[in-house]
Amino acid sequence: MSNLFHQLPSIDSLLRQSAMQALSAEWGHVRLVAILREMQQSAREHIRQQHQLPAWNQDWANHARSLLHQQSRSGLRPVLNLSGTVLHTNLGRAQLAETAVAAAARAMRSPVTLEYSLDDAGRGHRDRALADLLCQLTGAEDACIVNNNAAAVLLMLAALAPGKQVIVSRGELVEIGGAFRIPDVMTQAGCTLREVGTTNRTHLKDYRQAIEEDTALLMKVHTSNYQIQGFTRAVSEAELIALGEESDLPVVVDLGSGSLIDLSQYGLPEEPMPQRLIAAGASLVSFSGDKLLGGPQAGIIIGKKALIERLQQHPLKRALRVDKVTLAALEATLQLYRQPDKLAEQLPTLRFLTRTRQDIQAQGLRLLPAVEAACGQQFCVALAPCSSQIGSGSLPIERLPGTALTLTPRDGSGSTLMALTRKLREGDVPVIGRIHDGSLWLDLRTLEDEELFIRMIST
């Protein structure tokens, strides 16, 4: 075995090779040396375990090149989302519009007027431009931007109700992804939770009877990620707002997803709209930027100017604020809402949600021959009707009719199916589907780059 160790080349001898010198020029001397040292250690371990030299011992340069490329591959890789979930949390939720992508790129390339006032060359506020735009779109008096809707809820509670009571219906004490729970947020914000009603039924009198001297807020949480049916009763936002006015208490509404358009006009279920709640008199309304809005991750708070000013002055606001890139992408997304007649064409999220089954089926028929040519020997390839979901806690029980390509192993083997899914995940652009009933389902609802898909499925 010691003889095998002696056959390993030294770093100096490797660096004198012309192929290594080319790698050094491309990747830098320091990085190349680090890779070669890793290769030497790996070779020694291989000898100890296998009692032979590694296969790449005859070509260190090519193996070094391969390792350098592997280490340089981004951890955030583009994928083809054929999972059947449009707003997939694990895949980054909303796909941004091209105008938002361009705006983010511009903000990254040069200094911008983030907190600089061109009027007097003094310091401005980073939320100002977007606040004005949000006020135009929603009718709110002012707006505040933080890094997600959870942060928005935390800031509202911490700024407006520290050490005081916040009244919420027991049926609205939701948990969202990552075990994030409304009661826990209240604890972190220094509030006292006052639950009213029961899981399935809450009445206006429950809120009224719970109001005490130390009550700071009435809170309404939109249960966007689940639905209770049957013997139920919930207090509407309008009823709670009226009670808030009667009791001189602010009413805060956490919408979760939030949609600035009436989705029912596209044949989708209706969602509460922030501007309607503002018009009804809600004090503050918060919602996400990267769900139904179709923008980057952000938490948007709109409402009364005096309350927004309190949020802006709270120390947490600086910790929760967003950067120039997010603001640029969010502003570009909001600008699209000024042209609602073109929104379904320009905003990817809405474009995906409004695709018809007929359109998706026609796409499936176009792709079917290429998938059969690539996988037909081992798999039965077919088109099947399917139901997509919106995702990210938005309209949880609603399904969108569509079409999927299904690949079923001819040998009926689960290992054959798993090998295919692994191969598709390991491609240059991973293809993400879902396994159901012994087949791989590739839901086509969000697929736009057909050429890339064919290339990945054929590799």
Coordinates of C-alpha atoms in Angstrom, one line a residue:
M1 CA 0.0 0.0 0.0
S2 CA 2.9 2.4 0.7
N3 CA 4.0 2.0 -2.9
L4 CA 0.6 3.3 -4.0
F5 CA 1.0 6.4 -1.8
H6 CA 4.4 7.1 -3.4
Q7 CA 2.7 7.1 -6.8
L8 CA 0.6 10.1 -6.0
P9 CA 2.1 13.2 -7.7
S10 CA 3.2 16.2 -5.7
I11 CA 1.5 19.6 -5.9
D12 CA 4.6 21.2 -7.4
S13 CA 4.8 18.6 -10.2
L14 CA 1.1 18.9 -11.0
L15 CA 1.4 22.7 -11.2
R16 CA 4.1 22.4 -13.8
Q17 CA 1.7 20.6 -16.2
S18 CA 0.5 22.8 -19.1
A19 CA -3.2 21.8 -18.4
M20 CA -2.8 22.8 -14.8
Q21 CA -1.2 26.1 -15.8
A22 CA -4.3 26.8 -17.9
L23 CA -6.5 26.0 -15.0
S24 CA -4.5 28.3 -12.8
A25 CA -5.0 31.2 -15.3
E26 CA -8.7 30.6 -15.3
W27 CA -9.4 29.9 -11.6
G28 CA -6.5 31.4 -9.8
H29 CA -3.4 29.8 -8.2
V30 CA -4.7 29.8 -4.7
R31 CA -8.0 28.1 -5.5
L32 CA -6.3 25.5 -7.8
V33 CA -3.8 24.5 -5.1
A34 CA -6.7 24.1 -2.6
I35 CA -8.4 21.8 -5.0
L36 CA -5.3 19.7 -5.6
R37 CA -4.8 19.3 -1.9
E38 CA -8.3 18.1 -1.5
M39 CA -7.7 15.6 -4.4
Q40 CA -4.5 14.4 -2.7
Q41 CA -6.4 13.8 0.6
S42 CA -9.2 12.1 -1.3
A43 CA -6.7 9.8 -3.1
R44 CA -5.1 8.8 0.1
E45 CA -8.5 7.9 1.6
H46 CA -9.3 5.9 -1.5
I47 CA -6.0 3.9 -1.2
R48 CA -6.7 3.2 2.4
Q49 CA -10.2 1.9 1.7
Q50 CA -9.8 0.3 -1.7
H51 CA -6.1 -0.6 -1.8
Q52 CA -5.8 0.9 -5.3
L53 CA -5.3 4.3 -6.9
P54 CA -8.5 6.3 -7.9
A55 CA -9.5 6.1 -11.5
W56 CA -8.8 9.8 -12.0
N57 CA -5.1 9.4 -11.0
Q58 CA -4.3 9.3 -14.7
D59 CA -5.8 12.7 -15.4
W60 CA -5.6 15.0 -12.5
A61 CA -6.3 18.1 -14.6
N62 CA -9.7 17.0 -15.9
H63 CA -10.8 15.9 -12.4
A64 CA -9.6 19.2 -11.0
R65 CA -11.6 21.0 -13.6
S66 CA -14.7 19.0 -12.8
L67 CA -14.4 19.7 -9.1
L68 CA -13.9 23.4 -9.7
H69 CA -17.0 23.6 -11.8
Q70 CA -19.0 21.7 -9.2
Q71 CA -17.9 24.0 -6.4
S72 CA -18.8 27.0 -8.5
R73 CA -22.3 25.9 -9.1
S74 CA -24.8 28.1 -7.4
G75 CA -26.8 26.8 -4.5
L76 CA -29.8 28.7 -5.8
R77 CA -30.3 26.9 -9.1
P78 CA -33.1 27.6 -11.6
V79 CA -35.5 24.7 -11.9
L80 CA -38.5 23.8 -14.0
N81 CA -41.4 23.7 -11.6
L82 CA -43.7 21.0 -12.8
S83 CA -44.8 20.1 -9.3
G84 CA -48.4 21.3 -9.7
T85 CA -48.0 24.0 -7.1
V86 CA -47.9 27.5 -8.7
L87 CA -46.6 29.4 -5.6
H88 CA -44.2 26.7 -4.3
T89 CA -42.6 28.0 -1.1
N90 CA -39.6 25.7 -1.4
L91 CA -39.0 26.9 -5.0
G92 CA -39.2 30.6 -4.2
R93 CA -43.0 31.3 -4.6
A94 CA -43.8 34.0 -7.2
Q95 CA -41.9 34.2 -10.4
L96 CA -41.2 37.8 -11.1
A97 CA -42.3 39.8 -14.1
E98 CA -39.6 40.7 -16.6
T99 CA -40.0 44.4 -15.7
A100 CA -39.3 43.5 -12.0
V101 CA -36.2 41.5 -13.0
A102 CA -34.9 44.4 -15.0
A103 CA -35.6 46.9 -12.2
A104 CA -33.8 44.7 -9.7
A105 CA -30.8 44.4 -12.0
R106 CA -30.6 48.2 -12.5
A107 CA -30.7 48.7 -8.7
M108 CA -27.8 46.3 -8.3
R109 CA -25.7 47.9 -11.0
S110 CA -25.6 51.5 -9.8
P111 CA -26.4 53.8 -6.8
V112 CA -30.1 54.6 -6.5
T113 CA -32.2 57.2 -4.7
L114 CA -32.9 54.8 -1.9
E115 CA -32.8 57.4 1.0
Y116 CA -31.9 60.4 -1.0
S117 CA -34.2 63.3 -1.8
L118 CA -33.6 64.9 -5.2
D119 CA -35.8 67.8 -4.2
D120 CA -33.4 69.2 -1.5
A121 CA -30.4 66.8 -1.6
G122 CA -31.3 65.7 1.9
R123 CA -32.1 62.3 3.4
G124 CA -35.4 60.8 2.3
H125 CA -37.2 57.6 3.4
R126 CA -36.7 54.3 1.6
D127 CA -40.4 53.4 1.7
R128 CA -41.6 56.7 0.3
A129 CA -41.8 56.0 -3.4
L130 CA -43.6 52.7 -2.9
A131 CA -45.8 54.1 -0.2
D132 CA -47.1 56.8 -2.6
L133 CA -47.7 54.1 -5.3
L134 CA -49.5 51.8 -2.8
C135 CA -51.7 54.7 -1.6
Q136 CA -52.7 55.3 -5.3
L137 CA -53.5 51.7 -5.8
T138 CA -55.3 51.0 -2.5
G139 CA -56.7 54.4 -1.3
A140 CA -54.7 54.1 2.0
E141 CA -53.2 57.1 3.7
D142 CA -49.7 55.7 4.0
A143 CA -47.7 52.4 3.7
C144 CA -44.7 50.6 5.2
I145 CA -42.6 47.9 3.7
V146 CA -40.8 45.1 5.6
N147 CA -39.2 41.8 4.6
N148 CA -42.2 39.5 4.8
N149 CA -45.7 39.4 6.1
A150 CA -44.7 37.7 9.3
A151 CA -42.4 40.7 10.0
A152 CA -45.3 43.0 9.2
V153 CA -47.5 41.3 11.8
L154 CA -44.6 41.4 14.4
L155 CA -44.0 45.1 13.7
M156 CA -47.7 46.1 14.0
L157 CA -48.1 44.3 17.3
A158 CA -44.8 45.5 18.8
A159 CA -45.4 49.1 17.8
L160 CA -49.1 49.4 18.7
A161 CA -49.7 47.0 21.6
P162 CA -46.6 46.4 23.7
G163 CA -47.7 45.1 27.2
K164 CA -51.3 45.4 26.2
Q165 CA -54.1 43.1 25.1
V166 CA -54.9 42.1 21.5
I167 CA -58.2 40.4 20.8
V168 CA -58.4 37.6 18.2
S169 CA -60.9 34.9 17.4
R170 CA -59.7 31.5 18.5
G171 CA -60.5 30.2 15.0
E172 CA -58.0 32.6 13.5
L173 CA -54.9 31.6 15.6
V174 CA -53.3 30.1 12.6
E175 CA -49.9 28.4 12.1
I176 CA -48.2 29.0 8.8
G177 CA -45.1 27.3 7.4
G178 CA -42.1 26.6 9.6
A179 CA -44.3 26.4 12.8
F180 CA -44.8 30.2 12.7
R181 CA -47.9 30.8 14.9
I182 CA -49.8 33.9 15.6
P183 CA -49.8 33.4 19.5
D184 CA -46.0 33.0 19.3
V185 CA -45.7 36.3 17.4
M186 CA -47.7 38.0 20.0
T187 CA -45.5 36.8 22.7
Q188 CA -42.4 38.0 20.9
A189 CA -44.1 41.4 20.3
G190 CA -44.8 41.7 24.1
C191 CA -48.6 41.5 23.7
T192 CA -51.1 39.7 25.7
L193 CA -53.4 37.4 23.5
R194 CA -57.1 37.4 24.4
E195 CA -58.8 34.6 22.5
V196 CA -62.5 34.9 21.9
G197 CA -65.1 32.5 20.6
T198 CA -64.5 28.9 19.7
T199 CA -62.7 27.2 16.9
N200 CA -65.7 27.1 14.6
R201 CA -67.9 29.9 15.9
T202 CA -67.1 33.5 17.0
H203 CA -69.7 36.2 17.4
L204 CA -69.4 40.0 17.6
K205 CA -70.5 39.9 21.2
D206 CA -67.4 37.8 22.0
Y207 CA -65.2 40.7 21.0
R208 CA -67.3 43.3 22.7
Q209 CA -67.3 41.4 26.0
A210 CA -63.6 40.9 25.9
I211 CA -62.7 44.6 25.6
E212 CA -61.0 46.0 28.7
E213 CA -59.1 49.0 29.7
D214 CA -55.7 47.6 28.5
T215 CA -57.1 46.4 25.1
A216 CA -55.0 48.0 22.4
L217 CA -56.1 46.3 19.2
L218 CA -58.8 44.2 17.6
M219 CA -57.2 41.8 15.2
K220 CA -58.6 39.9 12.2
V221 CA -56.5 37.1 10.6
H222 CA -57.5 35.8 7.2
T223 CA -57.3 32.0 7.4
S224 CA -55.8 31.7 3.9
N225 CA -54.1 28.3 4.5
Y226 CA -57.1 26.3 5.7
Q227 CA -60.9 26.4 5.8
I228 CA -63.5 25.3 8.3
Q229 CA -66.8 24.2 6.9
G230 CA -70.1 23.2 8.4
F231 CA -71.5 24.7 11.6
T232 CA -69.5 27.9 11.6
R233 CA -69.8 31.6 12.3
A234 CA -67.1 34.3 11.8
V235 CA -67.2 38.0 12.4
S236 CA -66.7 39.9 9.2
E237 CA -64.1 42.6 8.8
A238 CA -66.9 45.2 8.4
E239 CA -68.5 44.1 11.7
L240 CA -65.2 44.3 13.5
I241 CA -64.3 47.7 12.0
A242 CA -67.7 49.0 13.2
L243 CA -66.9 47.7 16.7
G244 CA -63.5 49.3 16.6
E245 CA -65.0 52.7 15.7
E246 CA -67.5 52.3 18.5
S247 CA -64.8 51.4 21.0
D248 CA -62.1 53.7 19.7
L249 CA -59.8 50.8 19.0
P250 CA -57.7 50.2 15.9
V251 CA -58.6 47.2 13.8
V252 CA -55.6 45.4 12.3
V253 CA -56.2 42.8 9.5
D254 CA -53.6 40.2 8.5
L255 CA -54.5 39.1 5.0
G256 CA -51.6 36.7 4.5
S257 CA -51.6 36.3 0.7
G258 CA -53.5 39.4 -0.3
S259 CA -54.6 40.2 -3.8
L260 CA -54.9 43.7 -5.3
I261 CA -57.3 42.5 -8.0
D262 CA -60.7 40.8 -8.0
L263 CA -59.7 37.2 -8.9
S264 CA -63.3 36.2 -9.6
Q265 CA -63.1 38.1 -12.9
Y266 CA -60.7 35.4 -14.0
G267 CA -62.9 32.6 -12.9
L268 CA -60.8 32.1 -9.7
P269 CA -62.3 32.2 -6.1
E270 CA -62.6 35.7 -4.6
E271 CA -60.0 36.7 -2.1
P272 CA -60.3 39.7 0.3
M273 CA -58.7 42.8 -1.3
P274 CA -56.6 45.2 0.8
Q275 CA -58.2 48.3 -0.9
R276 CA -61.7 47.1 0.0
L277 CA -60.7 46.7 3.7
I278 CA -59.2 50.2 3.7
A279 CA -62.3 51.6 2.1
A280 CA -64.3 49.9 4.9
G281 CA -62.3 51.6 7.5
A282 CA -59.6 49.1 8.6
S283 CA -56.8 50.8 10.5
L284 CA -54.0 48.7 9.1
V285 CA -53.9 45.8 6.6
S286 CA -50.9 43.6 6.0
F287 CA -50.2 41.2 3.1
S288 CA -47.4 39.4 1.3
G289 CA -45.5 40.5 -1.8
D290 CA -44.5 37.1 -3.1
K291 CA -47.8 35.3 -3.1
L292 CA -50.9 36.4 -5.1
L293 CA -49.4 39.8 -5.6
G294 CA -46.8 38.2 -7.8
G295 CA -43.7 40.2 -6.6
P296 CA -40.6 39.6 -4.5
Q297 CA -40.7 38.5 -0.8
A298 CA -41.9 41.5 1.2
G299 CA -44.4 42.4 3.9
I300 CA -46.7 45.3 2.9
I301 CA -48.6 47.3 5.5
I302 CA -51.1 49.9 4.4
G303 CA -53.5 52.1 6.5
K304 CA -53.8 55.2 8.7
K305 CA -51.0 57.6 8.4
A306 CA -50.6 58.2 12.2
L307 CA -50.3 54.4 12.8
I308 CA -47.8 53.9 9.9
E309 CA -45.7 56.7 11.4
R310 CA -45.6 54.8 14.7
L311 CA -44.4 51.7 12.8
Q312 CA -41.7 53.6 10.9
Q313 CA -40.4 55.0 14.2
H314 CA -40.2 51.7 16.0
P315 CA -36.7 50.2 16.5
L316 CA -37.8 46.9 14.9
K317 CA -38.5 48.7 11.6
R318 CA -34.7 49.1 10.9
A319 CA -34.1 45.4 11.6
L320 CA -37.0 44.4 9.3
R321 CA -36.6 46.8 6.4
V322 CA -35.9 45.6 2.9
D323 CA -33.0 46.5 0.6
K324 CA -32.9 48.5 -2.6
V325 CA -33.1 45.4 -4.9
T326 CA -36.4 44.2 -3.2
L327 CA -37.8 47.7 -3.3
A328 CA -37.0 48.1 -7.0
A329 CA -38.6 44.7 -7.9
L330 CA -41.7 45.4 -5.8
E331 CA -42.2 48.9 -7.3
A332 CA -41.9 47.5 -10.8
T333 CA -44.5 44.8 -9.9
L334 CA -46.9 47.3 -8.4
Q335 CA -46.6 49.5 -11.6
L336 CA -48.1 46.6 -13.6
Y337 CA -51.3 47.0 -11.5
R338 CA -51.8 50.4 -13.1
Q339 CA -52.6 48.5 -16.3
P340 CA -55.1 45.9 -15.1
D341 CA -56.2 45.0 -18.6
K342 CA -52.7 43.7 -19.4
L343 CA -51.9 42.2 -16.0
A344 CA -52.8 38.6 -16.9
E345 CA -50.3 38.8 -19.7
Q346 CA -47.4 40.6 -17.9
L347 CA -47.6 39.1 -14.4
P348 CA -46.4 35.4 -14.4
T349 CA -48.4 34.4 -11.3
L350 CA -51.6 35.6 -12.8
R351 CA -50.7 34.2 -16.2
F352 CA -50.1 30.7 -14.6
L353 CA -53.3 30.8 -12.5
T354 CA -55.5 31.7 -15.5
R355 CA -54.3 29.2 -18.0
T356 CA -57.1 27.0 -19.3
R357 CA -57.0 23.2 -19.4
Q358 CA -57.4 23.4 -23.2
D359 CA -54.3 25.5 -23.5
I360 CA -52.3 23.3 -21.3
Q361 CA -53.5 20.1 -23.0
A362 CA -52.5 21.6 -26.4
Q363 CA -49.0 22.1 -24.9
G364 CA -48.9 18.5 -23.7
L365 CA -49.8 17.2 -27.2
R366 CA -46.8 19.2 -28.6
L367 CA -44.4 17.8 -26.0
L368 CA -45.7 14.2 -26.0
P369 CA -43.6 13.0 -29.0
A370 CA -40.3 14.4 -27.5
V371 CA -41.0 12.8 -24.1
E372 CA -41.8 9.5 -25.7
A373 CA -38.7 9.5 -27.8
A374 CA -36.6 10.2 -24.7
C375 CA -38.3 7.9 -22.2
G376 CA -40.6 5.6 -24.1
Q377 CA -38.4 2.5 -23.8
Q378 CA -38.6 2.4 -20.1
F379 CA -41.8 4.3 -19.4
C380 CA -45.3 4.5 -20.6
V381 CA -45.8 8.2 -21.4
A382 CA -49.3 9.7 -21.5
L383 CA -51.3 12.8 -20.9
A384 CA -53.7 12.9 -18.0
P385 CA -56.1 15.5 -16.5
C386 CA -54.8 16.9 -13.2
S387 CA -55.6 19.5 -10.6
S388 CA -53.0 22.1 -9.7
Q389 CA -52.9 24.1 -6.5
I390 CA -52.1 27.7 -5.9
G391 CA -49.8 27.1 -3.0
S392 CA -48.1 29.2 -0.2
G393 CA -51.3 29.1 1.9
S394 CA -53.4 30.8 -0.8
L395 CA -56.9 29.4 -1.5
P396 CA -56.0 26.1 0.1
I397 CA -59.0 24.0 -1.0
E398 CA -59.2 25.4 -4.5
R399 CA -57.9 23.4 -7.5
L400 CA -57.0 24.5 -11.0
P401 CA -57.9 22.0 -13.8
G402 CA -55.0 21.2 -16.0
T403 CA -53.0 18.5 -17.8
A404 CA -49.9 16.6 -16.9
L405 CA -47.4 14.3 -18.6
T406 CA -47.3 11.0 -16.8
L407 CA -44.4 8.6 -16.9
T408 CA -45.1 5.1 -15.6
P409 CA -42.3 2.4 -15.4
R410 CA -43.0 -0.4 -17.8
D411 CA -41.5 -2.8 -15.3
G412 CA -43.6 -1.5 -12.5
S413 CA -40.5 -0.9 -10.4
G414 CA -40.4 1.8 -7.8
S415 CA -36.6 1.9 -8.1
T416 CA -37.0 2.6 -11.9
L417 CA -39.3 5.5 -11.1
M418 CA -37.0 6.9 -8.4
A419 CA -34.0 6.7 -10.8
L420 CA -35.9 8.8 -13.3
T421 CA -36.8 11.5 -10.7
R422 CA -33.2 11.6 -9.5
K423 CA -31.9 11.9 -13.0
L424 CA -34.3 14.8 -13.7
R425 CA -33.3 16.5 -10.5
E426 CA -29.6 16.2 -11.3
G427 CA -29.8 17.9 -14.7
D428 CA -28.3 21.3 -15.5
V429 CA -31.8 22.7 -14.9
P430 CA -33.6 20.3 -12.6
V431 CA -37.1 19.2 -13.5
I432 CA -39.3 19.0 -10.4
G433 CA -42.4 16.8 -10.7
R434 CA -44.4 14.8 -8.2
I435 CA -44.8 11.0 -7.7
H436 CA -48.4 9.9 -7.5
D437 CA -49.9 6.4 -7.8
G438 CA -46.8 4.8 -9.2
S439 CA -46.1 7.4 -11.8
L440 CA -44.2 10.6 -12.2
W441 CA -46.5 13.5 -12.9
L442 CA -45.2 16.6 -14.7
D443 CA -47.8 19.3 -14.3
L444 CA -47.5 21.7 -17.3
R445 CA -49.4 24.7 -15.8
T446 CA -46.2 26.8 -15.1
L447 CA -44.1 25.5 -18.1
E448 CA -43.3 28.2 -20.6
D449 CA -39.8 27.3 -21.9
E450 CA -40.7 24.1 -23.9
E451 CA -37.3 24.0 -25.7
L452 CA -35.5 23.9 -22.3
F453 CA -37.9 21.2 -21.0
I454 CA -37.3 19.0 -24.1
R455 CA -33.5 19.4 -23.7
M456 CA -33.6 18.5 -20.0
I457 CA -35.9 15.5 -20.5
S458 CA -33.7 14.2 -23.4
T459 CA -30.4 14.6 -21.6

